[in-house]
Tab-separated table of N, CA, C and O in Angstrom:
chain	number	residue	atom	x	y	z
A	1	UNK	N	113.298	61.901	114.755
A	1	UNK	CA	113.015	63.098	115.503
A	1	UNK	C	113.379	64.346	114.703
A	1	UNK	O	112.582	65.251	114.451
A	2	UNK	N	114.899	64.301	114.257
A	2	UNK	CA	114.853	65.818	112.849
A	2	UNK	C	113.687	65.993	112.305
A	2	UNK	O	112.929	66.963	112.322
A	3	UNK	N	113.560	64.318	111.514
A	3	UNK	CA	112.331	64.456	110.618
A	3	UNK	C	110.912	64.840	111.555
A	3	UNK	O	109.853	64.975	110.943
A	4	UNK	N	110.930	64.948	112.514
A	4	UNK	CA	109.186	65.722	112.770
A	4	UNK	C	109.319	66.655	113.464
A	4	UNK	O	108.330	67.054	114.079
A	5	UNK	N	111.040	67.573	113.660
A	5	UNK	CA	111.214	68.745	113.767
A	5	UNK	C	110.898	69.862	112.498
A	5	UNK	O	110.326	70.951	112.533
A	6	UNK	N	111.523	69.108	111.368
A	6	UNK	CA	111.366	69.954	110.122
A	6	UNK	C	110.056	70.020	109.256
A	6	UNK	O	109.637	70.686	108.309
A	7	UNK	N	109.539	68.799	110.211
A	7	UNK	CA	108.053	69.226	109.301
A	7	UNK	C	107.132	69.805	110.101
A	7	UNK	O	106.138	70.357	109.630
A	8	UNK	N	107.348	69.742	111.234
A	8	UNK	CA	106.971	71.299	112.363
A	8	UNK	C	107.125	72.441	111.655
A	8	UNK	O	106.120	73.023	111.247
A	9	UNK	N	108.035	72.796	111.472
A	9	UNK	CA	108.679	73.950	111.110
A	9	UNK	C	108.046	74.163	110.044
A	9	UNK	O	107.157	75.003	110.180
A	10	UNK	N	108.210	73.497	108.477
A	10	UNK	CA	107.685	73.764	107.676
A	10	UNK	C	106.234	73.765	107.642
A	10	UNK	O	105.681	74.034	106.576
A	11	UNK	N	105.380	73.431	108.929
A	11	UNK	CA	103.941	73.390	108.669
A	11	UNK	C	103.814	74.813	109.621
A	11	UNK	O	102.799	75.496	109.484
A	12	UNK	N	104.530	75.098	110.273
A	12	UNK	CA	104.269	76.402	110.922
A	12	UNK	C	104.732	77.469	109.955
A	12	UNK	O	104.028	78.478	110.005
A	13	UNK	N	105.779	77.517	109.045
A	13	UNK	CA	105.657	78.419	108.074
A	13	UNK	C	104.678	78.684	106.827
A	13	UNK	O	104.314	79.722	106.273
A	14	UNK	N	104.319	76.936	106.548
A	14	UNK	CA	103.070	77.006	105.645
A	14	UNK	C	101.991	77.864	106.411
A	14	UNK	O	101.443	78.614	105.603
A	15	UNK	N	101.477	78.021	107.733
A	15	UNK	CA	100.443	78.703	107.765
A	15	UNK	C	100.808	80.061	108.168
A	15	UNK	O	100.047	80.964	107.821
A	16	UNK	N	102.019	80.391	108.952
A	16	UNK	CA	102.444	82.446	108.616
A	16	UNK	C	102.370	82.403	107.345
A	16	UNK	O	101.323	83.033	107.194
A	17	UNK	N	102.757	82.083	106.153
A	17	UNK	CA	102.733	82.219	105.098
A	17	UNK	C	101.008	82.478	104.029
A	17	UNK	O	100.582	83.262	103.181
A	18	UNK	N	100.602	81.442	104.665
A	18	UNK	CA	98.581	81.368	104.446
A	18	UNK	C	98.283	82.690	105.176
A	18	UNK	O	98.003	83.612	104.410
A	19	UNK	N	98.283	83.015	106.621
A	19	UNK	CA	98.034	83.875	107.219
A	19	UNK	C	98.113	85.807	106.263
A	19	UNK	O	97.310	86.710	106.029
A	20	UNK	N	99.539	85.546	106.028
A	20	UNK	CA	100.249	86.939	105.411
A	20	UNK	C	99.306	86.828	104.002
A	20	UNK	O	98.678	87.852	103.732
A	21	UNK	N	99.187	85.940	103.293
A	21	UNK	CA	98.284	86.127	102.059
A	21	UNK	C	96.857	86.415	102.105
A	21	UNK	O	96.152	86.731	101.147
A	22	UNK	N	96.640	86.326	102.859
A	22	UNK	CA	94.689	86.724	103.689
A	22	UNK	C	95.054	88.161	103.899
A	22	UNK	O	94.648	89.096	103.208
A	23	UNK	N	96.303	88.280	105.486
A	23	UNK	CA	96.404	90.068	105.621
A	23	UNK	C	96.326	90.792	104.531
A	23	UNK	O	95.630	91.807	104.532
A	24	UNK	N	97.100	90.354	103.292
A	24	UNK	CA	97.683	91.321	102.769
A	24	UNK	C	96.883	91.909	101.609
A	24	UNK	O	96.842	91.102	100.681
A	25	UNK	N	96.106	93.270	101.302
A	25	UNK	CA	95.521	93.886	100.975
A	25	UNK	C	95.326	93.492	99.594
A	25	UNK	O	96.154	92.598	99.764
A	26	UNK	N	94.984	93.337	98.361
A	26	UNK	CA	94.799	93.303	96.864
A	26	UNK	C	94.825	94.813	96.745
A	26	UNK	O	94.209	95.559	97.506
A	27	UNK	N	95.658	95.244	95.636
A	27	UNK	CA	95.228	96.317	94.597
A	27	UNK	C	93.993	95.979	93.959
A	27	UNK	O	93.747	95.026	93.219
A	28	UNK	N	93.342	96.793	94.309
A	28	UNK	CA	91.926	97.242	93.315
A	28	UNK	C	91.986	97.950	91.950
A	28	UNK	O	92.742	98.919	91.883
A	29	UNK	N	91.254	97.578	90.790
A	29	UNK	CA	91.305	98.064	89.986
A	29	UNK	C	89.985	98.408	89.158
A	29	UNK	O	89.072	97.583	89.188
A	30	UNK	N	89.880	99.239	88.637
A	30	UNK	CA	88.511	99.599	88.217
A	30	UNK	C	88.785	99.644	86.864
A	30	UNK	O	89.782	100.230	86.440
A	31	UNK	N	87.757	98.909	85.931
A	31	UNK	CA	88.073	99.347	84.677
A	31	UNK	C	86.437	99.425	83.878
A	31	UNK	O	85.391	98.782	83.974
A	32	UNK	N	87.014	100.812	82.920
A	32	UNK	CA	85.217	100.305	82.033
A	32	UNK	C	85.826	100.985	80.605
A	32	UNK	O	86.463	101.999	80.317
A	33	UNK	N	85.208	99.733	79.822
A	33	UNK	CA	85.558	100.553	78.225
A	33	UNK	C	84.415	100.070	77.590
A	33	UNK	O	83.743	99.041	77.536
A	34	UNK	N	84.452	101.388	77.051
A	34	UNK	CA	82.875	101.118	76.098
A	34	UNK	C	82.729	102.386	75.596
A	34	UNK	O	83.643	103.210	75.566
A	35	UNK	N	81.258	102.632	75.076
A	35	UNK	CA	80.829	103.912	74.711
A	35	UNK	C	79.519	104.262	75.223
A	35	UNK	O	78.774	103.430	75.742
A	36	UNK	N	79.234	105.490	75.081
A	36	UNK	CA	78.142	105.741	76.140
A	36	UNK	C	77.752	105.568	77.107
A	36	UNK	O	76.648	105.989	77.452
A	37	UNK	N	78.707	104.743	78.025
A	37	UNK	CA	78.153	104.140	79.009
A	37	UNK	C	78.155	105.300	80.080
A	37	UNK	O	78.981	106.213	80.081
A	38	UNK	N	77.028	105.139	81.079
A	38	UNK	CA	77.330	106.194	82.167
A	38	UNK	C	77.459	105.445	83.686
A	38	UNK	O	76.437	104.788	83.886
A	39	UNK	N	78.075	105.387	84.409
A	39	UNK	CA	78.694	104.069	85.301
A	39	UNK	C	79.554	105.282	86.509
A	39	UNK	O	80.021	106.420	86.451
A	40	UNK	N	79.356	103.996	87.723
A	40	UNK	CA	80.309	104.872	88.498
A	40	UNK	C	81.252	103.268	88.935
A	40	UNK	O	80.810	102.123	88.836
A	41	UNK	N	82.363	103.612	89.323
A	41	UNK	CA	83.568	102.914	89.570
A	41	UNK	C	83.909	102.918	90.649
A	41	UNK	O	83.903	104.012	91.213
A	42	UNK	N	84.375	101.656	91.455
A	42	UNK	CA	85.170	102.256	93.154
A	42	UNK	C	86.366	101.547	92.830
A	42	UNK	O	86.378	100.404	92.374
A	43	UNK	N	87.128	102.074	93.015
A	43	UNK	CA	89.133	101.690	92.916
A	43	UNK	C	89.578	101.312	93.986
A	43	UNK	O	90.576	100.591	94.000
A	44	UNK	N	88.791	101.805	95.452
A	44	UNK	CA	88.995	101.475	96.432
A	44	UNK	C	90.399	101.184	96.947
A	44	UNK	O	91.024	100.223	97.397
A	45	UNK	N	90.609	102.542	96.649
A	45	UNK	CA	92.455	102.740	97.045
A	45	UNK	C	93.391	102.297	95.693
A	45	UNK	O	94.620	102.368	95.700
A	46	UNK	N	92.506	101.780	94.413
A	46	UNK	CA	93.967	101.236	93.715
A	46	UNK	C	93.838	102.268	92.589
A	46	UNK	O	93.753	103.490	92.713
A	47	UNK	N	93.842	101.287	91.083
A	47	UNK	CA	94.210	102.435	89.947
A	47	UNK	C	92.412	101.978	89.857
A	47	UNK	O	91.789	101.129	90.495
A	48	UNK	N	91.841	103.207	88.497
A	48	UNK	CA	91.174	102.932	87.836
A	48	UNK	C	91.621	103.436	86.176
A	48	UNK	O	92.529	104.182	85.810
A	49	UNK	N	90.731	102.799	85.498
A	49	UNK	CA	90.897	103.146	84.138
A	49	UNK	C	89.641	103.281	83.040
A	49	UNK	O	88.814	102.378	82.912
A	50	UNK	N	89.607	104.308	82.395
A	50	UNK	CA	88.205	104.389	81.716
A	50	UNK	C	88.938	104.943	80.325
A	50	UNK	O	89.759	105.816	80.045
A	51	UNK	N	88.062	103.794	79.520
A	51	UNK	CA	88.627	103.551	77.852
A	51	UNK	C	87.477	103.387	77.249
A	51	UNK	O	86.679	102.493	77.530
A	52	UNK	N	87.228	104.774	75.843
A	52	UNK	CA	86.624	104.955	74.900
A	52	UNK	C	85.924	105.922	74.512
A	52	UNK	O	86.544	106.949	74.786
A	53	UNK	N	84.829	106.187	73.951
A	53	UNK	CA	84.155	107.368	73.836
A	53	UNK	C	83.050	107.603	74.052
A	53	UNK	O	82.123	106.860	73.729
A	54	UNK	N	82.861	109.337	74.995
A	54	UNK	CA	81.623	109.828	75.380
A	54	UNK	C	80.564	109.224	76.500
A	54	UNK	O	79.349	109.301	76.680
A	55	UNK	N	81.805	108.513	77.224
A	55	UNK	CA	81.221	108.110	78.778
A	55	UNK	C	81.027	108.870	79.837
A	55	UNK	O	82.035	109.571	79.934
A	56	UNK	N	80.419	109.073	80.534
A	56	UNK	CA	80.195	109.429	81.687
A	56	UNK	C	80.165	108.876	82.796
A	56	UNK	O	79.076	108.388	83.100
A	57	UNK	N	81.319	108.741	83.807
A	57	UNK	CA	81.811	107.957	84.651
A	57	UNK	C	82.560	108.767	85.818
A	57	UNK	O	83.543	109.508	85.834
A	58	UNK	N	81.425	108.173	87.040
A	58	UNK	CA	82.462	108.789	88.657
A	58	UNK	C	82.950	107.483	89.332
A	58	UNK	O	82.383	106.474	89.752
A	59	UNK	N	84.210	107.906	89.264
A	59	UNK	CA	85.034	106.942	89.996
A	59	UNK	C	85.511	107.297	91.787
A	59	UNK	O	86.201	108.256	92.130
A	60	UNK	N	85.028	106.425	92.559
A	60	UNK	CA	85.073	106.811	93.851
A	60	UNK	C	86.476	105.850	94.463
A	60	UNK	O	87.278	105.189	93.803
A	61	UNK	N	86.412	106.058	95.918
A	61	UNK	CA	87.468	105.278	96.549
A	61	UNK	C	88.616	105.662	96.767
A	61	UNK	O	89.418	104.991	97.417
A	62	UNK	N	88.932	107.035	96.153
A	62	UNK	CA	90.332	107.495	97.257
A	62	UNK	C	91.264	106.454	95.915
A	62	UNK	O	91.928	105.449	96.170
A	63	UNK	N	91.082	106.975	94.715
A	63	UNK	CA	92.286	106.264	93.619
A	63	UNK	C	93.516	106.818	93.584
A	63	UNK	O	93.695	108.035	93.613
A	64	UNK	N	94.600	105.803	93.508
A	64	UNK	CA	95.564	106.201	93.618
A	64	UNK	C	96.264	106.464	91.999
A	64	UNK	O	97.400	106.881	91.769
A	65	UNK	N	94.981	106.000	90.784
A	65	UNK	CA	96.048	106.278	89.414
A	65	UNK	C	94.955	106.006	88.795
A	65	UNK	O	94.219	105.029	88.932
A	66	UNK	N	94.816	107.388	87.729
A	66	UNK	CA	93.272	107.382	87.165
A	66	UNK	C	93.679	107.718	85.528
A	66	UNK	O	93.869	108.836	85.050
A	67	UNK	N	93.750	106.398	84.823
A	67	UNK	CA	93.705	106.857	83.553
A	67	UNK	C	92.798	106.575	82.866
A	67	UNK	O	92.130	105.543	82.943
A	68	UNK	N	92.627	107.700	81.904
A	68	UNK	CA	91.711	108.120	81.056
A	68	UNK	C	91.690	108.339	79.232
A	68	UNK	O	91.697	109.433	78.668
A	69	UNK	N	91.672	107.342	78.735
A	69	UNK	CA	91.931	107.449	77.288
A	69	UNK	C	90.680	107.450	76.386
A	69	UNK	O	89.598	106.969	76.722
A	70	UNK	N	90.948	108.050	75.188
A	70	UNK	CA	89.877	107.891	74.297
A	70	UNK	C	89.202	109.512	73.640
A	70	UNK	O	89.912	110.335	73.063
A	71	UNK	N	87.987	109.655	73.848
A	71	UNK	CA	87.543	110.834	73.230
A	71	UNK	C	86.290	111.158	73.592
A	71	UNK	O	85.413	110.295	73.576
A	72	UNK	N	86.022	112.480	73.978
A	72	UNK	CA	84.387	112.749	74.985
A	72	UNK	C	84.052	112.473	75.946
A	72	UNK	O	82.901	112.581	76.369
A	73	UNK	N	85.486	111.830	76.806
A	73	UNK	CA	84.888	111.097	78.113
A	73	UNK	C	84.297	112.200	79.374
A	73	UNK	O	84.816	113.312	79.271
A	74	UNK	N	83.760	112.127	79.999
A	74	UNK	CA	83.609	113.152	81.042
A	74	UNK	C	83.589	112.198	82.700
A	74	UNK	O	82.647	111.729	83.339
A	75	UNK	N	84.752	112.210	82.898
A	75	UNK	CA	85.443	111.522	84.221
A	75	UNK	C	85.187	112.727	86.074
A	75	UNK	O	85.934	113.610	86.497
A	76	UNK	N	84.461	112.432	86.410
A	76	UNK	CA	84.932	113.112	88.019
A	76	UNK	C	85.072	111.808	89.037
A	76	UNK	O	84.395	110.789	89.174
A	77	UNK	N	86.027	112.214	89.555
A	77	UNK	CA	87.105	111.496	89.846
A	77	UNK	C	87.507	111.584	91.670
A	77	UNK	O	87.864	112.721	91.979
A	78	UNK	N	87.497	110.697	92.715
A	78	UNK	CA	87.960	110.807	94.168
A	78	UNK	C	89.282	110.145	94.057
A	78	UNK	O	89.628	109.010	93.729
A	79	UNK	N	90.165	111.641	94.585
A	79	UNK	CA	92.132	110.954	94.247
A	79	UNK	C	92.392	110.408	95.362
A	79	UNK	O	91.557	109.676	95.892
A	80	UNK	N	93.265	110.590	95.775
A	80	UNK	CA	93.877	110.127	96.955
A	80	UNK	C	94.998	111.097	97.402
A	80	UNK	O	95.672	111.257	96.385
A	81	UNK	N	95.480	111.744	98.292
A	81	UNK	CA	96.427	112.530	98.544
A	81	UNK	C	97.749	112.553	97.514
A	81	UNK	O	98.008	113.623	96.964
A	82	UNK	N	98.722	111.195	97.207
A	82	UNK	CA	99.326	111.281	96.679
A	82	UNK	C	98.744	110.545	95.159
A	82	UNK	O	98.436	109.354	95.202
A	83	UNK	N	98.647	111.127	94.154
A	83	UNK	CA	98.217	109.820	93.303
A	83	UNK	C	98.276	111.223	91.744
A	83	UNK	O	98.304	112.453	91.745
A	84	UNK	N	98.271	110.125	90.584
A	84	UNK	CA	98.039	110.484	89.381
A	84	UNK	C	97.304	110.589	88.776
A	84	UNK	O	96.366	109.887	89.154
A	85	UNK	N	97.042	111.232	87.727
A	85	UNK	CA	95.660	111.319	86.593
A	85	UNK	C	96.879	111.370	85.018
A	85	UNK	O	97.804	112.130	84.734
A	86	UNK	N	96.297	110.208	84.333
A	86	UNK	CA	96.900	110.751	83.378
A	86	UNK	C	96.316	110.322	81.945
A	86	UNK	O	96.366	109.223	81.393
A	87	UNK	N	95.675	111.678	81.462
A	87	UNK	CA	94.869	111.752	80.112
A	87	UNK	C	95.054	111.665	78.780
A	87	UNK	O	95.778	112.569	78.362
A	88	UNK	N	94.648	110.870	77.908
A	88	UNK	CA	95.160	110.863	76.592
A	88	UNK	C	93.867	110.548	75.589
A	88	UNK	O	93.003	109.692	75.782
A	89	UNK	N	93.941	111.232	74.756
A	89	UNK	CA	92.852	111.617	73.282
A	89	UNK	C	92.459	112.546	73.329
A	89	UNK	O	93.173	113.442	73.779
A	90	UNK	N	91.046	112.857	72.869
A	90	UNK	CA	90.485	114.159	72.519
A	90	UNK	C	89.639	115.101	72.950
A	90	UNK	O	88.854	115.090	72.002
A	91	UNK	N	89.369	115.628	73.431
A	91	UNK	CA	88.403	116.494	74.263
A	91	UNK	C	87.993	115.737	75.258
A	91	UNK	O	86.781	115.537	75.182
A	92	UNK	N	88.685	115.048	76.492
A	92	UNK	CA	88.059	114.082	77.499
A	92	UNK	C	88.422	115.495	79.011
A	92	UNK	O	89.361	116.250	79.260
A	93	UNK	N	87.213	115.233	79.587
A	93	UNK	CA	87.203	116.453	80.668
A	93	UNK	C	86.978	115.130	81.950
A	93	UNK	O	86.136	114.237	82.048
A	94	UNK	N	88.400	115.599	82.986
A	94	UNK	CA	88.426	114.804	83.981
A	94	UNK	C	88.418	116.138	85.581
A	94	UNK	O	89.158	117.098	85.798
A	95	UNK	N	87.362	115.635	86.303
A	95	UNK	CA	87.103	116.716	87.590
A	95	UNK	C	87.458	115.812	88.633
A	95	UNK	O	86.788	114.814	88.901
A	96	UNK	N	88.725	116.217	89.354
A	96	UNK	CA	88.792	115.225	90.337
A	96	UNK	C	89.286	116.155	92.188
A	96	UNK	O	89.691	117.309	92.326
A	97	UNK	N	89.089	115.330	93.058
A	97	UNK	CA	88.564	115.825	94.137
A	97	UNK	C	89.851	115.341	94.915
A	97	UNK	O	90.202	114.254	94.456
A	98	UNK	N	90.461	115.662	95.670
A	98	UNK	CA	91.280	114.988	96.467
A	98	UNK	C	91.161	115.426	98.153
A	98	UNK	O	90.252	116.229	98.361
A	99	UNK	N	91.874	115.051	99.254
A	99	UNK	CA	91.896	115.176	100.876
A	99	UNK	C	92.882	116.316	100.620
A	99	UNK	O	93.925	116.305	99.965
A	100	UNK	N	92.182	117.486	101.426
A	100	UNK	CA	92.930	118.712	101.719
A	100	UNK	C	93.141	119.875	100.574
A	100	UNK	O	92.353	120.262	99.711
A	101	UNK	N	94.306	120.240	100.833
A	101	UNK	CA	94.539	120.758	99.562
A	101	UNK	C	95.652	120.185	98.808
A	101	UNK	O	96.277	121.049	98.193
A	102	UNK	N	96.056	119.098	98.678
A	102	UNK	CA	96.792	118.130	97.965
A	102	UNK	C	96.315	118.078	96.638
A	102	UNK	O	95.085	118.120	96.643
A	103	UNK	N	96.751	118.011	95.601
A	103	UNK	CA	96.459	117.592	94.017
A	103	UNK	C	97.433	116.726	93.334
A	103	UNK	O	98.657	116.814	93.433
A	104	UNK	N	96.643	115.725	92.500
A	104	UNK	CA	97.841	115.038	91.796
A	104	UNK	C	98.552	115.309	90.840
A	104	UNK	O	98.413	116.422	90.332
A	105	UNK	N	99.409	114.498	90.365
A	105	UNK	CA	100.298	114.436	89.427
A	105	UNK	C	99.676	114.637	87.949
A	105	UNK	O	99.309	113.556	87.490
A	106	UNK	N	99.502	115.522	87.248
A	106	UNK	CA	98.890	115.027	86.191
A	106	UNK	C	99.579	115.134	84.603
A	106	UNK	O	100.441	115.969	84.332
A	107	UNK	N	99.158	114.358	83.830
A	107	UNK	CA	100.137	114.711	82.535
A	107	UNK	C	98.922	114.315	81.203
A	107	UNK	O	98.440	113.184	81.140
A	108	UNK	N	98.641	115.125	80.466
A	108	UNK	CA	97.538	115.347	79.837
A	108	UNK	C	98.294	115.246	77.899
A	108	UNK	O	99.007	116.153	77.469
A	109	UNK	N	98.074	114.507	77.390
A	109	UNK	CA	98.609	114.185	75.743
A	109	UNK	C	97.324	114.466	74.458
A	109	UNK	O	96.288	113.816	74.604
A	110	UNK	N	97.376	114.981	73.800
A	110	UNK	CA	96.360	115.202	73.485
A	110	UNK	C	95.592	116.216	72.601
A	110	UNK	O	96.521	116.866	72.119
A	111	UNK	N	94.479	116.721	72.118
A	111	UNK	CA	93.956	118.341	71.835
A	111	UNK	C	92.970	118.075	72.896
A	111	UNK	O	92.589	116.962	73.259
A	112	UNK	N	92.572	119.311	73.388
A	112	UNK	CA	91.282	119.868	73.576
A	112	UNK	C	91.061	118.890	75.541
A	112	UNK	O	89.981	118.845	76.129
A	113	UNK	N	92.148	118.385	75.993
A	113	UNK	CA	91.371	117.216	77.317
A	113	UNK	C	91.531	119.011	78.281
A	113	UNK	O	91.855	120.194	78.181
A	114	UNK	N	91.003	117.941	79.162
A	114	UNK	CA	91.138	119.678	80.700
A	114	UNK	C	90.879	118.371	82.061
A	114	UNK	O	89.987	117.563	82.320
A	115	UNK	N	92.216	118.748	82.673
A	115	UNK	CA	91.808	118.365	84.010
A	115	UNK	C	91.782	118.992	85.353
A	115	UNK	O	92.877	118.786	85.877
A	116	UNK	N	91.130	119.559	86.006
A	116	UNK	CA	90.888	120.570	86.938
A	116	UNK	C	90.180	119.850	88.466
A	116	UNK	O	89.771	118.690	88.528
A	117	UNK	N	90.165	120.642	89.387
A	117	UNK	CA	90.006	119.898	90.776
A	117	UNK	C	88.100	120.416	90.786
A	117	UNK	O	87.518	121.499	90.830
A	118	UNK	N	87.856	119.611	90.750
A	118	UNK	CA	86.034	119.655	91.663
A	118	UNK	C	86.023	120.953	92.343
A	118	UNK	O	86.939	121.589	92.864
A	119	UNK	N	84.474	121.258	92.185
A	119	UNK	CA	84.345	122.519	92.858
A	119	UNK	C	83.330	121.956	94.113
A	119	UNK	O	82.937	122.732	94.983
């Protein structure tokens, strides 16, 4: 009788346990590296990332962390209230949009990048 108490138990935690891994949301991630490519991205709430040169890429979904490396990229960008942008190489121009008047975090390494809010 213990024994088909505890494997009650443990079969009722095996499935809260199954259950909570279904609820529980995935980070999304968006990624594109290449060159030339012109592409749009959904992050759909998580990070995205765009790597290389002279792409043209809109990333949608309310991102919560948008990095941007390389050279010539031209990124416009949907943030998320609280969230980051953070740019590195050479002349890469990132336009990003956020809810309200909230703006993110941004930290830019580099010559020549510009990151500014959507008009």
């Amino acid at each position: 009788m213990a024994n088909e108490s505890a494997f009650r138990i443990i079969a009722a935690s095996a499935a809260l346990f199954a259950c909570a891994a279904v609820m529980t949301p995935a980070h999304a991630q968006a990624v594109l590296e290449g060159s030339g490519e012109n592409s749009t991205l959904d992050c759909a709430g998580g990070r995205a990332s765009v790597t290389g040169t002279n792409n043209q890429v809109t990333v949608e979904g309310a991102c919560t962390h948008l990095t941007v490396e390389g050279s010539g990229n031209v990124v416009t960008a949907q943030m998320a209230a609280q969230s980051t942008i953070k740019v590195e190489g050479i002349s890469n121009k990132v336009n990003w949009r956020t809810p309200g008047k909230t703006a993110p975090k941004i930290s830019s390494a580099g010559v020549g990048n510009s990151v500014t809010r959507a008009r």
